[in-house]
C-alpha cells in the first residue's frame, strides 16, 4: 500500500522552497567576495571603455586620408594622454590601450606598416578601425551585475575594472551539523570493533563551505533521545539551519524524528519517494529550518545536494539551478524496483556517461568516482545504452 506521508521529489522541493528566508548583508573587500552572493545591484559608475582607445600597437590617423606616407607627430603610450591633434598627412604612433588622439579615427596595426625617417607607410591593410569606442562595452549607469549573482573570478575582475574595492554580499548563513550514531569516531582515532569513521560531518561541512556558507560543528551525539533533543535545541539557537545525519529510520535507536518534534520543530516533510534518502525529514521552528538525513553517506551527500543546497543558496539571495549537461550513456542501466525516483552516481568521461558499479547508499567509493548524478524518475526501470541523458553536475 502506498505510504501517504511519502512525498514526491517535486512536492518536497516545493515545500522547502516555500520556507521564508531573510537575507542578511555584509560588505566585504573584493577578494573576500569570491564565492559569495552579491547583495546589491551594481551599475556602471562610468562608461567602459572610459575613452576611445587603440585596440592595437600601431599608428592613429584619419581613415579617409590616403597619403602615401604619414608624418609621425608623437608617440602615445598607454596611460599618457595625447598632446597633439592629427591632421591630414600625419599620424601618431600609438600603443594598445592608449587614448586615441583628436582628429584620428583609425589605427593601422604595426604589422601592416613600414616606418622610416619619421614617416609611416601603410604596406598592407586589415580593413579594421582597431579602436575600442567609449561606452561600447558598458554605458554609464547600465546594470552590470544583479543582486543575487554568484561572484566568481570573472565577476570579481569586472568589479575591479569598475573601481569597486568593496561590495555588499550576503552574510554566509550558519549551518549546524549534528552527526548521530554511537558507532561513530573521528578520523585520526583508531577504530574499535564495530566502529566507523564519521564521514558525514566532513562531507556536509565540505558541501556547505563549497557554497560559501559557514558550517558549524555541533558534534557527534550517541543514539540517545534526551541527548539528541538537547543538541537540537542548542543548535537551533546558534544556527540558521540545522542538519542531523543518521537516526531517522525505523531502527530501535533512531531517535531523531521524535527528538526533532520534542525540540519544538514542526515537521513538514517526513519521507520522500527517493532513492537514496527516503526517510529524509524537513522541519522548522520560527525562522529556523532543520533537516534529518539518513546516515548512509551517499544518502547524506545526495539529499544535501538536491534539497538543502537550494535553501542555503536562497538564504543568501540566490535562486539555485543545478548545472546539467547532456551525455550519451555508454552502458545500460536497469533496476528491479522503480517505485521511487532515484539519483545515481555517474561518471562522465569524454562526453560519455558511465554507470558505475554501485552497491547502494553506503557505497561512498562509487560516489568518490562520480562527477554527476543521474535522475531517474519513478516508474522508469531501464535506460538503454546509447541514450542521450541529462546529468546533474557535481
Ligand atoms: P542510520 O541512518 O543512523 O540508521 O545509519 C545508516 C548507516 O549509515 C549506518 O551503517 C551508519 O553506521 C552509517 N552512518 C551513520 N552516520 C554516519 C556518519 N556520520 N558517517 C558515516 N556513516 C554513518
Ligand atoms: Mg544511526
Short mmCIF file of N, CA and C in Angstrom, two decimals, residues 9-157:
data_model
loop_
_atom_site.label_atom_id
_atom_site.label_comp_id
_atom_site.label_asym_id
_atom_site.label_seq_id
_atom_site.Cartn_x
_atom_site.Cartn_y
_atom_site.Cartn_z
N UNK A 9 9.62 13.86 -5.04
CA UNK A 9 10.78 14.77 -5.01
C UNK A 9 10.30 16.20 -5.25
N UNK A 10 9.44 16.37 -6.24
CA UNK A 10 8.97 17.71 -6.61
C UNK A 10 8.15 18.33 -5.47
N UNK A 11 7.29 17.52 -4.83
CA UNK A 11 6.46 18.06 -3.74
C UNK A 11 7.35 18.48 -2.57
N UNK A 12 8.35 17.67 -2.26
CA UNK A 12 9.26 18.01 -1.15
C UNK A 12 10.05 19.27 -1.50
N UNK A 13 10.51 19.37 -2.74
CA UNK A 13 11.26 20.56 -3.18
C UNK A 13 10.39 21.81 -3.01
N UNK A 14 9.13 21.68 -3.36
CA UNK A 14 8.20 22.81 -3.29
C UNK A 14 8.00 23.27 -1.84
N UNK A 15 7.87 22.33 -0.94
CA UNK A 15 7.66 22.68 0.48
C UNK A 15 8.90 23.41 1.01
N UNK A 16 10.07 22.89 0.67
CA UNK A 16 11.31 23.51 1.16
C UNK A 16 11.48 24.90 0.52
N UNK A 17 11.08 25.00 -0.76
CA UNK A 17 11.22 26.28 -1.47
C UNK A 17 10.26 27.34 -0.91
N UNK A 18 9.20 26.92 -0.22
CA UNK A 18 8.25 27.91 0.30
C UNK A 18 8.62 28.36 1.72
N UNK A 19 9.69 27.80 2.26
CA UNK A 19 10.12 28.22 3.60
C UNK A 19 10.65 29.66 3.50
N UNK A 20 10.08 30.60 4.28
CA UNK A 20 10.50 32.01 4.12
C UNK A 20 11.92 32.24 4.67
N UNK A 21 12.65 33.05 3.97
CA UNK A 21 14.03 33.35 4.40
C UNK A 21 14.29 34.85 4.42
N UNK A 22 15.27 35.25 5.17
CA UNK A 22 15.68 36.65 5.21
C UNK A 22 17.18 36.69 4.92
N UNK A 23 17.54 37.47 3.91
CA UNK A 23 18.97 37.54 3.54
C UNK A 23 19.61 38.66 4.35
N UNK A 24 20.74 38.34 4.99
CA UNK A 24 21.47 39.39 5.72
C UNK A 24 22.67 39.83 4.89
N UNK A 25 23.01 41.11 5.00
CA UNK A 25 24.09 41.66 4.15
C UNK A 25 25.37 41.87 4.94
N UNK A 26 26.45 41.76 4.21
CA UNK A 26 27.74 42.08 4.81
C UNK A 26 28.64 42.63 3.70
N UNK A 27 29.19 43.83 3.96
CA UNK A 27 30.08 44.42 2.95
C UNK A 27 31.49 43.88 3.17
N UNK A 28 32.07 43.38 2.10
CA UNK A 28 33.41 42.79 2.22
C UNK A 28 34.31 43.31 1.11
N UNK A 29 35.62 43.14 1.29
CA UNK A 29 36.56 43.57 0.25
C UNK A 29 36.43 42.63 -0.95
N UNK A 30 36.92 43.10 -2.07
CA UNK A 30 36.67 42.42 -3.34
C UNK A 30 37.09 40.95 -3.35
N UNK A 31 38.28 40.66 -2.87
CA UNK A 31 38.73 39.25 -2.92
C UNK A 31 37.96 38.38 -1.94
N UNK A 32 37.55 38.97 -0.82
CA UNK A 32 36.76 38.20 0.15
C UNK A 32 35.37 37.91 -0.41
N UNK A 33 34.99 38.61 -1.46
CA UNK A 33 33.64 38.43 -2.04
C UNK A 33 33.57 37.22 -2.97
N UNK A 34 34.70 36.64 -3.32
CA UNK A 34 34.70 35.47 -4.21
C UNK A 34 33.88 34.33 -3.61
N UNK A 35 33.04 33.76 -4.42
CA UNK A 35 32.18 32.65 -3.99
C UNK A 35 31.03 33.11 -3.09
N UNK A 36 30.86 34.43 -2.96
CA UNK A 36 29.71 34.93 -2.21
C UNK A 36 28.64 35.41 -3.18
N UNK A 37 27.47 35.70 -2.62
CA UNK A 37 26.36 36.16 -3.45
C UNK A 37 26.21 37.67 -3.28
N UNK A 38 26.12 38.36 -4.40
CA UNK A 38 26.01 39.81 -4.40
C UNK A 38 24.68 40.23 -3.77
N UNK A 39 24.75 41.20 -2.85
CA UNK A 39 23.52 41.64 -2.16
C UNK A 39 23.12 43.05 -2.59
N UNK A 40 23.68 43.55 -3.68
CA UNK A 40 23.30 44.86 -4.22
C UNK A 40 23.37 44.78 -5.75
N UNK A 41 22.56 45.59 -6.41
CA UNK A 41 22.72 45.72 -7.87
C UNK A 41 23.95 46.56 -8.12
N UNK A 42 24.72 46.20 -9.12
CA UNK A 42 25.89 47.00 -9.47
C UNK A 42 25.61 47.70 -10.81
N UNK A 43 25.68 49.04 -10.80
CA UNK A 43 25.51 49.83 -12.02
C UNK A 43 26.88 50.38 -12.41
N UNK A 44 27.10 50.51 -13.70
CA UNK A 44 28.41 51.02 -14.15
C UNK A 44 28.57 52.47 -13.71
N UNK A 45 29.62 52.79 -12.92
CA UNK A 45 29.79 54.18 -12.47
C UNK A 45 30.32 55.09 -13.60
N UNK A 46 30.85 54.48 -14.65
CA UNK A 46 31.35 55.26 -15.80
C UNK A 46 31.30 54.34 -17.02
N UNK A 47 31.39 54.93 -18.24
CA UNK A 47 31.31 54.05 -19.41
C UNK A 47 32.56 53.18 -19.53
N UNK A 48 32.43 52.10 -20.25
CA UNK A 48 33.55 51.19 -20.45
C UNK A 48 33.67 50.89 -21.94
N UNK A 49 34.76 51.16 -22.65
CA UNK A 49 35.91 51.92 -22.13
C UNK A 49 35.50 53.35 -21.77
N UNK A 50 36.33 53.96 -20.95
CA UNK A 50 36.01 55.30 -20.48
C UNK A 50 36.37 56.35 -21.53
N UNK A 51 37.21 55.99 -22.50
CA UNK A 51 37.61 56.92 -23.57
C UNK A 51 37.90 56.07 -24.81
N UNK A 52 37.88 56.71 -25.99
CA UNK A 52 38.24 55.99 -27.22
C UNK A 52 39.70 55.59 -27.11
N UNK A 53 39.98 54.33 -27.38
CA UNK A 53 41.36 53.86 -27.22
C UNK A 53 41.77 52.92 -28.34
N UNK A 54 43.06 52.77 -28.49
CA UNK A 54 43.56 51.87 -29.54
C UNK A 54 43.47 50.42 -29.08
N UNK A 55 43.05 49.56 -30.01
CA UNK A 55 42.99 48.12 -29.71
C UNK A 55 44.29 47.43 -30.14
N UNK A 56 45.21 48.18 -30.72
CA UNK A 56 46.44 47.59 -31.28
C UNK A 56 47.63 48.50 -31.02
N UNK A 57 48.82 47.93 -31.12
CA UNK A 57 50.02 48.74 -31.25
C UNK A 57 50.07 49.14 -32.73
N UNK A 58 50.13 50.45 -33.02
CA UNK A 58 50.10 50.85 -34.44
C UNK A 58 50.20 52.36 -34.59
N UNK A 59 49.50 52.90 -35.57
CA UNK A 59 49.57 54.33 -35.88
C UNK A 59 48.14 54.84 -36.06
N UNK A 60 47.83 55.95 -35.36
CA UNK A 60 46.49 56.53 -35.44
C UNK A 60 46.50 57.61 -36.52
N UNK A 61 45.50 57.59 -37.38
CA UNK A 61 45.43 58.61 -38.43
C UNK A 61 43.97 58.77 -38.87
N UNK A 62 43.74 59.60 -39.89
CA UNK A 62 42.38 59.86 -40.38
C UNK A 62 42.07 58.81 -41.44
N UNK A 63 41.00 58.06 -41.25
CA UNK A 63 40.75 56.91 -42.14
C UNK A 63 40.56 57.32 -43.61
N UNK A 64 40.02 58.53 -43.81
CA UNK A 64 39.78 58.96 -45.20
C UNK A 64 41.07 59.48 -45.86
N UNK A 65 42.10 59.64 -45.08
CA UNK A 65 43.37 60.19 -45.58
C UNK A 65 44.18 59.08 -46.26
N UNK A 66 44.38 59.20 -47.57
CA UNK A 66 45.11 58.15 -48.31
C UNK A 66 46.51 58.61 -48.71
N UNK A 67 47.18 59.35 -47.85
CA UNK A 67 48.53 59.83 -48.16
C UNK A 67 49.48 58.65 -48.39
N UNK A 68 50.52 58.89 -49.20
CA UNK A 68 51.50 57.83 -49.47
C UNK A 68 52.33 57.55 -48.22
N UNK A 69 52.56 58.61 -47.42
CA UNK A 69 53.31 58.46 -46.17
C UNK A 69 52.75 59.46 -45.17
N UNK A 70 52.83 59.09 -43.86
CA UNK A 70 52.26 59.95 -42.81
C UNK A 70 53.37 60.35 -41.86
N UNK A 71 53.44 61.64 -41.59
CA UNK A 71 54.47 62.13 -40.66
C UNK A 71 54.06 61.76 -39.22
N UNK A 72 55.01 61.17 -38.49
CA UNK A 72 54.71 60.76 -37.10
C UNK A 72 54.88 61.97 -36.19
N UNK A 73 53.77 62.45 -35.60
CA UNK A 73 53.84 63.70 -34.81
C UNK A 73 54.10 63.46 -33.32
N UNK A 74 53.80 62.28 -32.81
CA UNK A 74 54.12 61.96 -31.40
C UNK A 74 53.95 60.46 -31.17
N UNK A 75 54.43 60.00 -30.01
CA UNK A 75 54.23 58.60 -29.61
C UNK A 75 53.37 58.60 -28.36
N UNK A 76 52.27 57.85 -28.41
CA UNK A 76 51.33 57.86 -27.27
C UNK A 76 51.38 56.50 -26.56
N UNK A 77 51.84 56.53 -25.32
CA UNK A 77 51.88 55.29 -24.52
C UNK A 77 50.57 55.15 -23.76
N UNK A 78 50.23 53.92 -23.38
CA UNK A 78 49.04 53.71 -22.54
C UNK A 78 49.25 54.45 -21.22
N UNK A 79 48.23 55.16 -20.79
CA UNK A 79 48.33 55.90 -19.53
C UNK A 79 48.74 57.34 -19.69
N UNK A 80 49.14 57.75 -20.92
CA UNK A 80 49.55 59.15 -21.16
C UNK A 80 48.59 59.76 -22.19
N UNK A 81 47.93 60.86 -21.86
CA UNK A 81 47.01 61.44 -22.84
C UNK A 81 47.78 62.03 -24.04
N UNK A 82 47.18 62.02 -25.25
CA UNK A 82 47.87 62.60 -26.41
C UNK A 82 47.98 64.12 -26.28
N UNK A 83 49.01 64.70 -26.92
CA UNK A 83 49.22 66.15 -26.82
C UNK A 83 48.79 66.88 -28.08
N UNK A 84 48.73 66.14 -29.19
CA UNK A 84 48.53 66.85 -30.46
C UNK A 84 47.34 66.30 -31.23
N UNK A 85 46.79 67.18 -32.10
CA UNK A 85 45.70 66.75 -32.99
C UNK A 85 46.32 66.20 -34.27
N UNK A 86 45.77 65.11 -34.76
CA UNK A 86 46.28 64.50 -36.00
C UNK A 86 45.60 65.18 -37.20
N UNK A 87 46.41 65.68 -38.13
CA UNK A 87 45.90 66.37 -39.33
C UNK A 87 46.16 65.49 -40.55
N UNK A 88 45.57 65.82 -41.73
CA UNK A 88 45.86 65.04 -42.93
C UNK A 88 47.37 64.98 -43.19
N UNK A 89 47.84 63.81 -43.60
CA UNK A 89 49.27 63.62 -43.86
C UNK A 89 50.05 63.29 -42.60
N UNK A 90 49.35 63.21 -41.47
CA UNK A 90 50.04 62.95 -40.20
C UNK A 90 49.49 61.67 -39.53
N UNK A 91 50.28 61.16 -38.59
CA UNK A 91 49.80 60.06 -37.74
C UNK A 91 50.48 60.18 -36.39
N UNK A 92 49.92 59.47 -35.40
CA UNK A 92 50.58 59.37 -34.08
C UNK A 92 50.84 57.90 -33.83
N UNK A 93 52.07 57.60 -33.41
CA UNK A 93 52.39 56.22 -33.05
C UNK A 93 51.66 55.94 -31.74
N UNK A 94 50.96 54.81 -31.67
CA UNK A 94 50.09 54.59 -30.50
C UNK A 94 50.19 53.15 -30.02
N UNK A 95 50.11 52.96 -28.71
CA UNK A 95 50.22 51.62 -28.11
C UNK A 95 48.82 51.12 -27.72
N UNK A 96 48.69 49.81 -27.59
CA UNK A 96 47.42 49.20 -27.18
C UNK A 96 46.94 49.79 -25.86
N UNK A 97 45.70 50.25 -25.83
CA UNK A 97 45.11 50.79 -24.60
C UNK A 97 45.34 52.27 -24.43
N UNK A 98 46.15 52.89 -25.34
CA UNK A 98 46.40 54.33 -25.22
C UNK A 98 45.22 55.11 -25.80
N UNK A 99 45.08 56.35 -25.31
CA UNK A 99 43.98 57.22 -25.72
C UNK A 99 44.15 57.65 -27.17
N UNK A 100 43.07 57.55 -27.94
CA UNK A 100 43.12 57.95 -29.35
C UNK A 100 43.30 59.47 -29.43
N UNK A 101 44.21 59.97 -30.25
CA UNK A 101 44.39 61.43 -30.30
C UNK A 101 43.23 62.09 -31.06
N UNK A 102 42.95 63.37 -30.77
CA UNK A 102 41.90 64.07 -31.51
C UNK A 102 42.23 64.08 -33.01
N UNK A 103 41.23 64.03 -33.84
CA UNK A 103 41.43 64.02 -35.30
C UNK A 103 41.45 62.61 -35.85
N UNK A 104 42.17 61.70 -35.20
CA UNK A 104 42.32 60.34 -35.74
C UNK A 104 41.04 59.53 -35.50
N UNK A 105 40.71 58.64 -36.44
CA UNK A 105 39.55 57.77 -36.26
C UNK A 105 39.87 56.33 -36.66
N UNK A 106 41.17 56.06 -36.81
CA UNK A 106 41.54 54.70 -37.18
C UNK A 106 42.96 54.42 -36.69
N UNK A 107 43.22 53.16 -36.39
CA UNK A 107 44.59 52.74 -36.07
C UNK A 107 44.95 51.63 -37.05
N UNK A 108 46.09 51.81 -37.73
CA UNK A 108 46.59 50.73 -38.57
C UNK A 108 47.62 49.99 -37.73
N UNK A 109 47.50 48.67 -37.71
CA UNK A 109 48.39 47.94 -36.80
C UNK A 109 49.82 47.90 -37.36
N UNK A 110 50.74 47.84 -36.45
CA UNK A 110 52.17 47.93 -36.75
C UNK A 110 52.60 46.94 -37.84
N UNK A 111 52.05 45.72 -37.78
CA UNK A 111 52.41 44.67 -38.74
C UNK A 111 52.09 45.06 -40.18
N UNK A 112 51.18 46.04 -40.39
CA UNK A 112 50.76 46.45 -41.74
C UNK A 112 51.49 47.71 -42.20
N UNK A 113 52.57 48.08 -41.49
CA UNK A 113 53.21 49.38 -41.79
C UNK A 113 54.72 49.24 -41.96
N UNK A 114 55.29 50.31 -42.46
CA UNK A 114 56.76 50.43 -42.51
C UNK A 114 57.12 51.83 -42.03
N UNK A 115 58.05 51.91 -41.09
CA UNK A 115 58.43 53.22 -40.53
C UNK A 115 59.86 53.56 -40.94
N UNK A 116 60.03 54.79 -41.45
CA UNK A 116 61.37 55.22 -41.85
C UNK A 116 61.48 56.72 -41.78
N UNK A 117 62.54 57.23 -41.20
CA UNK A 117 62.84 58.67 -41.14
C UNK A 117 61.67 59.52 -40.64
N UNK A 118 60.98 59.02 -39.62
CA UNK A 118 59.90 59.81 -39.02
C UNK A 118 58.59 59.75 -39.79
N UNK A 119 58.55 58.88 -40.80
CA UNK A 119 57.30 58.71 -41.57
C UNK A 119 56.82 57.26 -41.51
N UNK A 120 55.52 57.08 -41.63
CA UNK A 120 54.93 55.74 -41.63
C UNK A 120 54.22 55.53 -42.97
N UNK A 121 54.46 54.34 -43.57
CA UNK A 121 53.75 53.99 -44.79
C UNK A 121 52.89 52.76 -44.50
N UNK A 122 51.65 52.75 -45.07
CA UNK A 122 50.79 51.57 -44.92
C UNK A 122 51.17 50.61 -46.05
N UNK A 123 51.61 49.42 -45.70
CA UNK A 123 52.05 48.47 -46.74
C UNK A 123 51.10 47.29 -46.90
N UNK A 124 50.17 47.17 -45.97
CA UNK A 124 49.14 46.12 -46.08
C UNK A 124 47.93 46.67 -45.35
N UNK A 125 46.78 46.02 -45.48
CA UNK A 125 45.59 46.58 -44.82
C UNK A 125 44.76 45.47 -44.20
N UNK A 126 44.37 45.66 -42.92
CA UNK A 126 43.48 44.66 -42.31
C UNK A 126 42.03 45.14 -42.32
N UNK A 127 41.79 46.33 -42.93
CA UNK A 127 40.43 46.87 -43.06
C UNK A 127 39.67 47.02 -41.76
N UNK A 128 40.38 47.15 -40.65
CA UNK A 128 39.69 47.33 -39.37
C UNK A 128 40.03 48.69 -38.80
N UNK A 129 39.11 49.26 -38.00
CA UNK A 129 39.39 50.56 -37.38
C UNK A 129 40.32 50.40 -36.17
N UNK A 130 40.28 49.22 -35.55
CA UNK A 130 41.16 48.93 -34.41
C UNK A 130 41.03 49.95 -33.28
N UNK A 131 39.79 50.37 -33.07
CA UNK A 131 39.52 51.32 -31.97
C UNK A 131 38.46 50.72 -31.06
N UNK A 132 38.68 50.83 -29.77
CA UNK A 132 37.62 50.47 -28.81
C UNK A 132 36.92 51.77 -28.43
N UNK A 133 35.67 51.87 -28.85
CA UNK A 133 34.94 53.12 -28.73
C UNK A 133 34.40 53.30 -27.31
N UNK A 134 34.50 54.53 -26.82
CA UNK A 134 33.99 54.88 -25.48
C UNK A 134 32.57 54.33 -25.29
N UNK A 135 32.34 53.59 -24.21
CA UNK A 135 30.99 53.10 -23.87
C UNK A 135 30.52 51.92 -24.69
N UNK A 136 31.38 51.34 -25.54
CA UNK A 136 30.88 50.23 -26.39
C UNK A 136 30.60 48.96 -25.56
N UNK A 137 31.29 48.78 -24.45
CA UNK A 137 31.03 47.60 -23.60
C UNK A 137 29.93 47.90 -22.58
N UNK A 138 29.99 49.07 -21.99
CA UNK A 138 29.02 49.47 -20.96
C UNK A 138 28.76 50.96 -21.03
N UNK A 139 27.48 51.33 -20.89
CA UNK A 139 27.15 52.76 -20.77
C UNK A 139 27.17 53.10 -19.28
N UNK A 140 27.44 54.37 -18.95
CA UNK A 140 27.38 54.79 -17.53
C UNK A 140 25.96 54.55 -17.03
N UNK A 141 25.83 53.95 -15.85
CA UNK A 141 24.51 53.71 -15.26
C UNK A 141 23.88 52.40 -15.68
N UNK A 142 24.50 51.72 -16.62
CA UNK A 142 23.95 50.43 -17.09
C UNK A 142 24.09 49.36 -15.99
N UNK A 143 23.10 48.45 -15.92
CA UNK A 143 23.16 47.34 -14.96
C UNK A 143 24.31 46.42 -15.35
N UNK A 144 25.19 46.17 -14.39
CA UNK A 144 26.36 45.34 -14.67
C UNK A 144 26.18 43.95 -14.07
N UNK A 145 25.84 43.90 -12.79
CA UNK A 145 25.62 42.63 -12.09
C UNK A 145 24.39 42.79 -11.20
N UNK A 146 23.49 41.83 -11.29
CA UNK A 146 22.28 41.93 -10.47
C UNK A 146 22.48 41.29 -9.11
N UNK A 147 21.81 41.87 -8.13
CA UNK A 147 21.71 41.29 -6.79
C UNK A 147 21.37 39.81 -6.92
N UNK A 148 22.03 38.96 -6.16
CA UNK A 148 21.75 37.52 -6.26
C UNK A 148 22.75 36.78 -7.14
N UNK A 149 23.66 37.54 -7.79
CA UNK A 149 24.66 36.90 -8.66
C UNK A 149 25.76 36.25 -7.82
N UNK A 150 26.16 35.06 -8.22
CA UNK A 150 27.30 34.40 -7.59
C UNK A 150 28.57 35.06 -8.11
N UNK A 151 29.40 35.49 -7.17
CA UNK A 151 30.63 36.20 -7.58
C UNK A 151 31.77 35.20 -7.77
N UNK A 152 32.05 34.93 -9.03
CA UNK A 152 33.16 34.05 -9.37
C UNK A 152 34.30 34.94 -9.87
N UNK A 153 35.46 34.36 -10.19
CA UNK A 153 36.59 35.22 -10.55
C UNK A 153 36.30 36.23 -11.66
N UNK A 154 35.50 35.86 -12.66
CA UNK A 154 35.21 36.80 -13.76
C UNK A 154 34.44 38.02 -13.24
N UNK A 155 33.52 37.80 -12.31
CA UNK A 155 32.74 38.92 -11.77
C UNK A 155 33.61 39.80 -10.87
N UNK A 156 34.56 39.18 -10.17
CA UNK A 156 35.48 39.96 -9.32
C UNK A 156 36.32 40.86 -10.23
N UNK A 157 36.76 40.32 -11.36
CA UNK A 157 37.56 41.11 -12.32
C UNK A 157 36.73 42.30 -12.83
#
